Tab-separated table of C-alpha atoms in Angstrom:
chain	number	residue	atom	x	y	z
A	10	MET	CA	81.421	146.588	189.832
A	11	ASP	CA	79.387	144.213	187.696
A	12	ILE	CA	79.319	146.769	184.878
A	13	GLY	CA	83.134	146.880	184.796
A	14	PHE	CA	83.308	143.097	184.649
A	15	PHE	CA	80.735	143.009	181.860
A	16	PHE	CA	82.654	145.690	179.958
A	17	LEU	CA	85.707	143.428	180.038
A	18	ASP	CA	83.576	140.589	178.674
A	19	LEU	CA	82.333	142.906	175.940
A	20	GLN	CA	85.896	143.461	174.715
A	21	THR	CA	86.616	139.749	174.864
A	22	PHE	CA	83.404	138.880	173.043
A	23	PRO	CA	82.682	141.455	170.316
A	24	THR	CA	79.681	139.401	169.278
A	25	ALA	CA	76.411	140.738	170.677
A	26	VAL	CA	74.999	137.206	170.817
A	27	GLY	CA	77.874	135.918	172.938
A	28	PHE	CA	77.685	138.988	175.165
A	29	SER	CA	73.956	138.473	175.694
A	30	GLN	CA	74.492	134.830	176.638
A	31	ILE	CA	77.229	135.742	179.122
A	32	ILE	CA	75.011	138.392	180.727
A	33	PHE	CA	72.178	135.875	180.976
A	34	LEU	CA	74.464	133.349	182.676
A	35	PHE	CA	75.917	135.904	185.099
A	36	ASN	CA	72.642	137.760	185.628
A	37	PRO	CA	69.652	135.398	185.285
A	38	ARG	CA	67.414	138.266	186.388
A	39	GLY	CA	68.119	140.113	183.150
A	40	ARG	CA	68.684	143.405	184.920
A	41	THR	CA	71.910	144.061	183.004
A	42	ILE	CA	70.106	143.535	179.705
A	43	GLU	CA	67.734	146.335	180.677
A	44	LEU	CA	70.702	148.614	181.366
A	45	ILE	CA	72.095	147.919	177.909
């Protein structure tokens, strides 16, 4: 479920920097970053 939501964010924010910041805010653990 989270992956789908993040994928939507990816399309909205093509910038990798913005995407990384969003992931950090949504997932402070940084588990999603490891997936990517």
